[in-house]
Coordinates of C-alpha atoms and ligand atoms in Angstrom, one line a residue:
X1 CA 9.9 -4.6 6.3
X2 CA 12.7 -1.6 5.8
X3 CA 11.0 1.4 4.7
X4 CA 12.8 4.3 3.0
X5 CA 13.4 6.5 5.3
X6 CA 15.1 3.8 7.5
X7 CA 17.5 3.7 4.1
X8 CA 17.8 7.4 4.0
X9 CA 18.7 7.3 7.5
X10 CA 21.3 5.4 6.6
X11 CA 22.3 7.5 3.5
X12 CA 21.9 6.7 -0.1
X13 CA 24.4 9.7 -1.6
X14 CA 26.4 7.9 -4.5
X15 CA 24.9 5.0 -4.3
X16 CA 22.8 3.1 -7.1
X17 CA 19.0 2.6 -5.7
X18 CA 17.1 0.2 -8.3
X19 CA 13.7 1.1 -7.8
X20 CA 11.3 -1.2 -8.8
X21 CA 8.2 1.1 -9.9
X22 CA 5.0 -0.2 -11.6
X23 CA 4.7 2.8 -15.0
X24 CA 2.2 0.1 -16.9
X25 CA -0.1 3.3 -17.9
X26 CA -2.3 3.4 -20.5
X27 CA -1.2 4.7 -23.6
X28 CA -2.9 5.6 -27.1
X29 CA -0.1 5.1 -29.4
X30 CA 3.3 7.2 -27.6
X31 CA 0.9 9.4 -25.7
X32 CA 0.1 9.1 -22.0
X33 CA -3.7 9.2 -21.3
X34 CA -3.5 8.9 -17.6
X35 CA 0.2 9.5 -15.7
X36 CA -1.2 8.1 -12.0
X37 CA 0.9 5.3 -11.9
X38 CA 3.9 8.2 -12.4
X39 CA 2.8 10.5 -10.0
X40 CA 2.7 7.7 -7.2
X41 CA 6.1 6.6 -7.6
X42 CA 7.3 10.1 -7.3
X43 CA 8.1 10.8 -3.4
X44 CA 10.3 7.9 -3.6
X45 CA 12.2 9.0 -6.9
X46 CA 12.7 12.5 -6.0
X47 CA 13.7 11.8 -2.1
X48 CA 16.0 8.8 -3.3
X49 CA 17.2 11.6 -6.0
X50 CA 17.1 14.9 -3.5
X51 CA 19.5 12.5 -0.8
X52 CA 22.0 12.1 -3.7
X53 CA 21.2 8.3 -4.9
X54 CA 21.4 7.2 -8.9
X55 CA 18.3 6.2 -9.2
X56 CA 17.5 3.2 -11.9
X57 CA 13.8 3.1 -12.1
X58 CA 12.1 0.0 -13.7
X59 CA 9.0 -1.4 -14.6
X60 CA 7.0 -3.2 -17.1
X61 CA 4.7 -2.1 -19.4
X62 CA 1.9 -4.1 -20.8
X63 CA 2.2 -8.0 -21.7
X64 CA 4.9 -8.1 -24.2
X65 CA 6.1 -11.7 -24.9
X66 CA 9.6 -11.5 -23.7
X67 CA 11.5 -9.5 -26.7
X68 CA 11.4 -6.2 -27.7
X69 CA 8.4 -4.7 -28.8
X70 CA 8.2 -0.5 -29.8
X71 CA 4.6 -0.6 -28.8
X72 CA 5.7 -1.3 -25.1
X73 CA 8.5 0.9 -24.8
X74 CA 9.0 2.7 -21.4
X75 CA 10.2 5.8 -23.4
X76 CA 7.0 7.6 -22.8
X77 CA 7.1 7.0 -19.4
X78 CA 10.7 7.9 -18.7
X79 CA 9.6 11.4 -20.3
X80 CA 6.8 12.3 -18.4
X81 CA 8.7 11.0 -15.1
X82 CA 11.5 13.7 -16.5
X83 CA 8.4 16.3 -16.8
X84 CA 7.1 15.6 -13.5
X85 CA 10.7 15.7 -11.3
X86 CA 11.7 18.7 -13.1
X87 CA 14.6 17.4 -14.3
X88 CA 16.2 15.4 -16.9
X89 CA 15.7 11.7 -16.7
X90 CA 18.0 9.4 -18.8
X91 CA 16.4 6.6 -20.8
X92 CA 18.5 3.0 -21.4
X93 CA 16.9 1.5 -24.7
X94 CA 17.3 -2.0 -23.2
X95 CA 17.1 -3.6 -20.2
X96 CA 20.5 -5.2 -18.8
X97 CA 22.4 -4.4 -22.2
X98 CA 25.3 -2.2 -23.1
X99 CA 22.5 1.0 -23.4
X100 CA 21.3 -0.2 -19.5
X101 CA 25.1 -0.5 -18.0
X102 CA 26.4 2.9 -20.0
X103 CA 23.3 4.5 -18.3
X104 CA 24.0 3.9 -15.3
X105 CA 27.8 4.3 -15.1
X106 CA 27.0 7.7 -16.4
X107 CA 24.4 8.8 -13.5
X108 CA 25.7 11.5 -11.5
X109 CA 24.6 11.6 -7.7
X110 CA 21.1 13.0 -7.6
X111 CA 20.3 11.8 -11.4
X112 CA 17.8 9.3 -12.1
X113 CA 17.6 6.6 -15.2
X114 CA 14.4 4.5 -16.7
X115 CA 15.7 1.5 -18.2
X116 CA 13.8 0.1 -21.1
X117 CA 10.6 -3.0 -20.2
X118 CA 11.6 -5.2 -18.0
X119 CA 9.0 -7.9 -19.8
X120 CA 11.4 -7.3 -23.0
X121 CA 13.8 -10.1 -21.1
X122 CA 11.9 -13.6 -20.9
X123 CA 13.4 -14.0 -18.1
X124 CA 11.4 -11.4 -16.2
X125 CA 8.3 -13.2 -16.3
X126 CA 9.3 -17.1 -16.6
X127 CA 8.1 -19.9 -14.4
X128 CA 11.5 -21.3 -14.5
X129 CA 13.4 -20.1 -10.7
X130 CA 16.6 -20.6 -12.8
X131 CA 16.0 -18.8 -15.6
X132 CA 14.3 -15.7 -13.6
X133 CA 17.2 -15.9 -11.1
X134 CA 19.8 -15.3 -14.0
X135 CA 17.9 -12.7 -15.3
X136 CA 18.1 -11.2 -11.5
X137 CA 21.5 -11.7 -11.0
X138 CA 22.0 -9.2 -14.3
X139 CA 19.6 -6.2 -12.7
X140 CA 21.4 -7.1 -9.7
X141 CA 24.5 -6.1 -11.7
X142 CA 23.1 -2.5 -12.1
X143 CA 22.5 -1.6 -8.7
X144 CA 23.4 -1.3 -5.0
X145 CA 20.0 -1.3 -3.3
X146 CA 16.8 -2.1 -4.4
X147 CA 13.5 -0.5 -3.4
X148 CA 10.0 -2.1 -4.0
X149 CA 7.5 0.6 -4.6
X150 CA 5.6 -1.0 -7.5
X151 CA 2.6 -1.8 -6.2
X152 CA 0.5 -2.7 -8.9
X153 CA 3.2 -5.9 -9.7
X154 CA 3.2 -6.8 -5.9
X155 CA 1.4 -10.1 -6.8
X156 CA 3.6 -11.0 -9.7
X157 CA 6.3 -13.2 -8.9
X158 CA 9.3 -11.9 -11.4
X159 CA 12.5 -11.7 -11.5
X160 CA 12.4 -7.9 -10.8
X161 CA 9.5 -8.0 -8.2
X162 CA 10.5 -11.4 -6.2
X163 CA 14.4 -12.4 -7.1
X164 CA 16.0 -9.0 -7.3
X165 CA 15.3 -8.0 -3.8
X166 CA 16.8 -11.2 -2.5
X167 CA 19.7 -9.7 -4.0
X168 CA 20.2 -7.0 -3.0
X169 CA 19.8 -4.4 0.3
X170 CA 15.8 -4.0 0.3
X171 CA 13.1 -1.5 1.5
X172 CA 9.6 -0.5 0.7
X173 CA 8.9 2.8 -1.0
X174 CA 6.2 5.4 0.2
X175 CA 3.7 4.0 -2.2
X176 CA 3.6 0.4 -1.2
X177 CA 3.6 1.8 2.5
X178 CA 0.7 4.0 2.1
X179 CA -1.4 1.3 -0.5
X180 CA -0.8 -1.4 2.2
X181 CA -1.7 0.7 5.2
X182 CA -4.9 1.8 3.0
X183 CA -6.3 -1.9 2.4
X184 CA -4.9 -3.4 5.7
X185 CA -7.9 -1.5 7.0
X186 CA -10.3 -3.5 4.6
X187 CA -8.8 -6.9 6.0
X188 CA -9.6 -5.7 9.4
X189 CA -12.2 -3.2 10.4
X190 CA -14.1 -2.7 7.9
X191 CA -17.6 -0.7 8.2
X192 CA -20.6 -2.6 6.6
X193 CA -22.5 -3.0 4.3
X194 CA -19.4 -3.7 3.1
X195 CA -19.9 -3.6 -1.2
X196 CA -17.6 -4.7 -3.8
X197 CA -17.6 -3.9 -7.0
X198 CA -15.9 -6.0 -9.6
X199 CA -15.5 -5.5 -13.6
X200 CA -12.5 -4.9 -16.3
X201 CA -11.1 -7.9 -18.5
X202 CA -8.8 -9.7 -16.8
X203 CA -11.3 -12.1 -15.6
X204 CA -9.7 -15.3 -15.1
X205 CA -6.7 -13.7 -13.2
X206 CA -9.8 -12.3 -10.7
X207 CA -12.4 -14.8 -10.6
X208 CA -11.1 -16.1 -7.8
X209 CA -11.4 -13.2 -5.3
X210 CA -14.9 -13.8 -5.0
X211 CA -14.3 -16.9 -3.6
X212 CA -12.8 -14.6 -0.7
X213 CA -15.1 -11.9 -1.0
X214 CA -17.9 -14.7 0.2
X215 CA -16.9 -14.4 3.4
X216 CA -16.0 -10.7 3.9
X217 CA -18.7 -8.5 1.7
X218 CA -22.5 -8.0 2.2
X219 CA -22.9 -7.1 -1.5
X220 CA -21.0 -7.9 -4.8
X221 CA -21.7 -6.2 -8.0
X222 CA -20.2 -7.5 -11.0
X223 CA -20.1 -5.5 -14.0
X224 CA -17.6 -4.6 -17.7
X225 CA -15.7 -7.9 -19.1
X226 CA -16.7 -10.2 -15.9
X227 CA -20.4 -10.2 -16.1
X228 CA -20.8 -12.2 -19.5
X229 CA -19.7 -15.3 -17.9
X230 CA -22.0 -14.7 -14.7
X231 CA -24.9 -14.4 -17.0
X232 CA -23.7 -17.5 -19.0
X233 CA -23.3 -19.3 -15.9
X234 CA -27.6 -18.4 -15.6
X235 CA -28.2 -19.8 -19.1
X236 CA -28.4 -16.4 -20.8
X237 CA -26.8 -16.0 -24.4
X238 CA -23.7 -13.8 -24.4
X239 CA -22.7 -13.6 -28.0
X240 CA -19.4 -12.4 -28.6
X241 CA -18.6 -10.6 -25.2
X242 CA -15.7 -11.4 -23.3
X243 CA -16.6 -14.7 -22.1
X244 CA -14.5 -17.6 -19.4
X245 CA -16.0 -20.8 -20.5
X246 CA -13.7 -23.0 -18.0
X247 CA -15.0 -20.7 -15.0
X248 CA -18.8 -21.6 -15.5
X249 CA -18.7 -24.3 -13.0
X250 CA -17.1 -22.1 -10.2
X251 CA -19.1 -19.0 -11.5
X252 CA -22.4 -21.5 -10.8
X253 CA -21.1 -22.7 -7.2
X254 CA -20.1 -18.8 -6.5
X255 CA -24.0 -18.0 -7.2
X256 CA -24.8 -20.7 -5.0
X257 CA -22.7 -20.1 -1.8
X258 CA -23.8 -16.3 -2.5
X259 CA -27.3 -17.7 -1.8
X260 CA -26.4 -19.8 1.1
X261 CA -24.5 -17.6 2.7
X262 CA -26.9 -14.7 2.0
X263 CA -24.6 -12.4 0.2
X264 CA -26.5 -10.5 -2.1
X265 CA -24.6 -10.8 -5.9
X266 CA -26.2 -8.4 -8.1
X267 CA -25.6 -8.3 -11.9
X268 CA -26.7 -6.0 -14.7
X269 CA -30.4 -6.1 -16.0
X270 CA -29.7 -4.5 -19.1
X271 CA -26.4 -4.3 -21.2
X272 CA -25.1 -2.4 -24.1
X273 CA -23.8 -4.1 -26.7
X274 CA -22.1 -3.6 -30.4
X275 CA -21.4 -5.7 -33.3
X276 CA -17.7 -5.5 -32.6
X277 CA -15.2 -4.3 -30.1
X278 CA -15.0 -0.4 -30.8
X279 CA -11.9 1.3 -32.4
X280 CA -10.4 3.3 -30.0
X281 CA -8.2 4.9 -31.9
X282 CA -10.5 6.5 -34.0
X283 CA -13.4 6.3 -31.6
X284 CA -15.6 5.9 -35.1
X285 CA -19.1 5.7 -33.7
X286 CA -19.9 1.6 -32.5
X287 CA -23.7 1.3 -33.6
X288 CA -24.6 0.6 -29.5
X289 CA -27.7 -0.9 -28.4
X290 CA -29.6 -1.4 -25.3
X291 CA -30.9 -4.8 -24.6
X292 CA -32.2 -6.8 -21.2
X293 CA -29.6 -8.6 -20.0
X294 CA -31.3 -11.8 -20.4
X295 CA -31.9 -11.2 -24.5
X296 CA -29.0 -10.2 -25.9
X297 CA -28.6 -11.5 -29.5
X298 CA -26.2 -13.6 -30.6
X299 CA -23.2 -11.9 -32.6
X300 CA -23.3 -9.0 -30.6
X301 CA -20.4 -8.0 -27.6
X302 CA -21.7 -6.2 -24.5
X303 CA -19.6 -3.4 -24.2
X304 CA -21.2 -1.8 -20.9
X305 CA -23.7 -1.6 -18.3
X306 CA -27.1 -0.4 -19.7
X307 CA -29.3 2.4 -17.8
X308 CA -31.6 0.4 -16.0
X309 CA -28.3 -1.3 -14.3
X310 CA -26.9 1.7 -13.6
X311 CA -29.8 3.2 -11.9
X312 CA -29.4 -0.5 -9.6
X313 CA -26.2 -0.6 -9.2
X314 CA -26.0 3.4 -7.6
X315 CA -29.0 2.3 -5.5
X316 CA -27.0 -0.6 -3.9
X317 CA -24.1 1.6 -3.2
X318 CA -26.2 4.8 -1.5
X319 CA -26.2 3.4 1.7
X320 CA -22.8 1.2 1.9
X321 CA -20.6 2.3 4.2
X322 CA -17.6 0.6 2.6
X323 CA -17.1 0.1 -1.4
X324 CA -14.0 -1.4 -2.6
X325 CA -14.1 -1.1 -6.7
X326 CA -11.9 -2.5 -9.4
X327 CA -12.2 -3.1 -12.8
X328 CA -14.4 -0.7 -15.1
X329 CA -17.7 -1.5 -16.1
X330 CA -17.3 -1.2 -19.5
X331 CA -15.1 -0.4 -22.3
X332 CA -15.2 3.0 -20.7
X333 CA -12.2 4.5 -23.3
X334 CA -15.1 4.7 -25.8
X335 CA -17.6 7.2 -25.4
X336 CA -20.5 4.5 -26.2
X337 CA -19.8 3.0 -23.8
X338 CA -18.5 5.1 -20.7
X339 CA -22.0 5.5 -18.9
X340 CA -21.7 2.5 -17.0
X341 CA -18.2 3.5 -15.6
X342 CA -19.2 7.0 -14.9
X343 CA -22.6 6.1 -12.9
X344 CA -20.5 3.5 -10.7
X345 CA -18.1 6.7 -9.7
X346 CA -20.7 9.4 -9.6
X347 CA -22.5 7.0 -7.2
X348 CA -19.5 6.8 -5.2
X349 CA -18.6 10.4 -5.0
X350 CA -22.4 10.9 -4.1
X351 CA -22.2 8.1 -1.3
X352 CA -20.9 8.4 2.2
X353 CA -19.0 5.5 2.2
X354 CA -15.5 4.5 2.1
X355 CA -14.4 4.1 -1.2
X356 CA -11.4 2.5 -2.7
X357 CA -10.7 2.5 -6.3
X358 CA -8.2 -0.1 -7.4
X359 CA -6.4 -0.6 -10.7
X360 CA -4.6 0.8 -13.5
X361 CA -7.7 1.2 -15.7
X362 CA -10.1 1.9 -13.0
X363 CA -8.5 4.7 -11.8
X364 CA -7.3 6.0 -14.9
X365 CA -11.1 6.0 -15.6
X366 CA -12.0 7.8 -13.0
X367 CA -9.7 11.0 -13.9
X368 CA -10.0 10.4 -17.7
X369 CA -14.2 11.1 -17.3
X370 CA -13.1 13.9 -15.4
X371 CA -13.8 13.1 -11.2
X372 CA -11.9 14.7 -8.5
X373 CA -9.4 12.1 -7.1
X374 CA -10.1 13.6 -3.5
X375 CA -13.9 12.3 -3.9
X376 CA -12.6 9.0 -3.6
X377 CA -11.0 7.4 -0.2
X378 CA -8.2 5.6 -1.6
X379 CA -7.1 5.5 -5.2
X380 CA -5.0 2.4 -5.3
X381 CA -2.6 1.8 -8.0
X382 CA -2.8 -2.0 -8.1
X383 CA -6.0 -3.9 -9.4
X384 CA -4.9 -7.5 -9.3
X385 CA -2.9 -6.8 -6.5
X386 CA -5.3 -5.0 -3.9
X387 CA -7.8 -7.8 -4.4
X388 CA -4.9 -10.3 -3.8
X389 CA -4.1 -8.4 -0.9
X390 CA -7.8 -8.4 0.4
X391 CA -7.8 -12.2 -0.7
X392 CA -4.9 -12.7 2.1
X393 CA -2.5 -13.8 -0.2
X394 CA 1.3 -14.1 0.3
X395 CA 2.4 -11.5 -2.3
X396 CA 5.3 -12.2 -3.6
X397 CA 6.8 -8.6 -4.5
X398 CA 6.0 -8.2 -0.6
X399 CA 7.2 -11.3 1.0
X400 CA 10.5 -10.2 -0.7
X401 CA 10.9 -7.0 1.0
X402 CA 10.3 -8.9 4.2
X403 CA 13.5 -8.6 6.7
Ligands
LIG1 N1 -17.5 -5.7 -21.5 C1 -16.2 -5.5 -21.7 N2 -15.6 -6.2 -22.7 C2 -14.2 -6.1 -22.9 N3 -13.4 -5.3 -22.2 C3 -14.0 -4.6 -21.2 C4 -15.3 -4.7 -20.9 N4 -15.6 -3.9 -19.8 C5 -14.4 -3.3 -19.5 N5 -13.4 -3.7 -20.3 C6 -12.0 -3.3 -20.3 O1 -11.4 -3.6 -19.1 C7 -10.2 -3.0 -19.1 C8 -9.7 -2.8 -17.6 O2 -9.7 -4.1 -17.0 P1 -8.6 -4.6 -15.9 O3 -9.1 -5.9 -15.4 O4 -7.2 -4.5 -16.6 O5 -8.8 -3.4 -14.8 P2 -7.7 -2.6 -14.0 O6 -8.4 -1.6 -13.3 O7 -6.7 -2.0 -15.0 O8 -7.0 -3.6 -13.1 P3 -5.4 -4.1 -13.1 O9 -4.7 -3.0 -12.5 O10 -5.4 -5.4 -12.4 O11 -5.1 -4.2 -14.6 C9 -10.4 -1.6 -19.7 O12 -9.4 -1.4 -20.7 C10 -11.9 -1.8 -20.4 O13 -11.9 -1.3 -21.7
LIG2 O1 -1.9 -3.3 -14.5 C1 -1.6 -4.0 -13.6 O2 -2.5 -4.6 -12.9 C2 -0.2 -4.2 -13.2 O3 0.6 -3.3 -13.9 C3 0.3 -5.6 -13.4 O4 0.2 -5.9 -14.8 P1 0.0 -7.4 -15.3 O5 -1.5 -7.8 -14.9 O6 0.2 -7.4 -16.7 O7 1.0 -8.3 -14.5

């Protein structure tokens, strides 16, 4: 893989550098409520911009379905990345249209551009190798080089992430070098007990790490969006929570190898749960209640870890000497139900161990209920994509910066 600096070595002045960056950060309506994702890409956008490159930075933002969508514009993004450099950053209102190829004609050496959601263009996310190649062969249009430093997409395989750097002159940007160096280490020599901890929503996409994770950690604690169908899998009503139906089966087997293998899987004792998902917009007060984990009532969502599992879950992490966490363990944007969140990153901070905190919600959580980044060992950008990494799968957005 060519890293940056061997393409600053070469020398980027007046040239067009496409950098791929992953600025999917959460938003409450146009406002930013965590700017990490920003803040990693930025060594590569100001070098690229200090060495005299037009920089064309790109991304995705949230799961639009292929068209444009206001609620997923980049403009926020492009804004703060302005705020940030110190300088003014130039925003294209679509993606490989007029606004995209007047942008970028008009960059000066040293200036940098967002273009608008990549996800706006179906062919950005398609299945079809056609149809995402044609959509390539138009962002190839816009630029010289191409640098991959969106690490948080590294397991996606679009057009942008995968097809454009076949392209085009490619190199890995300082984030992806330091978030692969980081979890390398996990895949090697990792200290034990070695604990993960696993939560957030996107539960079918990350099911299947534990699979992985049967053979690698001493400990798995699963928590937020991803416990309901573990304590389904047990026979235990879930009401309306957040639930996987299909995965019951390979939850069951999961609990079973877990056993075999003795790996100790530890789920919540006690949950909160709510009528209905909370407004969190308004953050109007959500009626929470505490119940065992093995009585919750039908009709109601759990929302969060409950005390007791919290009190469990920073007991089993006191004496690991590795924790790799993603996903939080509850709707932690609400204040009702934050607690089980916080006590999962208090009890790292209070730990010894090792700790990586992956994902775009996980470790906007962290900052958002007010930790010190540095009381962490790695803050990884990418969710989905670290624990595809630790999985030792062939990412896609990384196989393509390969020589
Ligand atoms: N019990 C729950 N029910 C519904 N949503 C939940 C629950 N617990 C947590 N969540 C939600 O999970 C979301 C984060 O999950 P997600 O899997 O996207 O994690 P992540 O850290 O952002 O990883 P990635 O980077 O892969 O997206 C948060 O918005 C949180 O509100
Ligand atoms: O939030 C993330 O994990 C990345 O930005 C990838 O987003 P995606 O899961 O919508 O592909």
């Amino acid at each position: 893989m060519k890293t940056i600096d061997e393409l600053l070595a070469e020398g980027v002045a007046g040239k067009r550098v496409f950098v791929r960056a992953d600025l999917n950060v959460p938003l409450d309506g146009t406002t930013i409520t965590d700017d990490g994702r920003i803040r990693a890409v930025l060594p590569t956008v100001a070098k690229l911009a200090e060495a005299g490159a037009r920089v064309v930075v790109a991304s995705h933002l949230g799961r639009p379905k292929g068209a444009p969508d206001p609620a997923f514009s980049l403009a926020p993004a492009a804004a703060r990345l302005g705020e940030l450099l110190g300088a003014d950053v130039a925003f294209a209102t679509d993606t490989v249209g007029e606004s995209a190829r007047a942008t970028v004609a008009g960059l000066a050496d040293g200036q940098v551009a967002v273009i608008e959601n990549l996800r706006f263009n179906p062919g950005e996310t398609s299945k079809d190798d056609a149809e995402r190649g044609a959509f390539a062969d138009q962002l190839a249009e816009l630029a010289d080089v191409y640098v991959g430093d969106g690490f948080g997409a590294v397991h996606r395989k679009h057009a942008s992430v995968f097809d454009l750097p076949a392209r085009l002159p490619h190199y890995a940007g300082y984030l992806i070098a330091t978030e692969v160096g980081v979890l390398k280490k996990l895949t090697t020599d990792v200290q034990r007990p070695y604990a993960v901890v696993l939560g957030g929503a996107k539960v079918s996409d990350k099911l299947g790490v534990i699979d992985h994770l049967l053979e690698r950690a001493d400990r798995i604690l699963i928590g937020g969006g991803m416990a309901y169908t573990f304590l389904k899998a047990q026979g235990h009503e879930v009401g309306s929570s957040l639930l996987q139906e299909d995965q019951i089966p390979a939850v069951r087997e999961y609990l079973r190898r877990a056993e075999e293998k003795g790996v100790e899987f530890v789920l919540p004792v006690d949950v909160v749960v709510a009528p209905a998902f909370p407004d969190l917009k308004t953050k109007a007060p959500a009626h929470p209640t505490t119940v065992a984990a093995d009585a919750m009532p039908a009709g109601q969502m759990g929302l969060d870890n409950g005390p007791e599992t919290n009190k469990l879950y920073a007991s089993k992490l006191a004496d690991a000497a590795t924790v790799f966490w993603n996903g939080p363990m509850g709707v932690f944007e609400h204040p009702d139900f934050a607690d089980g969140t916080r006590a999962v990153a208090q009890a790292l901070v209070d730990s010894p161990a090792f700790s990586v905190v992956g994902g775009g919600d996980s470790a906007a959580a962290v900052r958002i209920l007010g930790f010190d980044e540095n009381a962490f060992g790695h803050i990884s950008t990418g969710g989905g994509a670290s624990l595809e990494y630790l999985e030792g799968k062939t990412l896609p957005g990384l196989a393509a910066l390969e020589d």
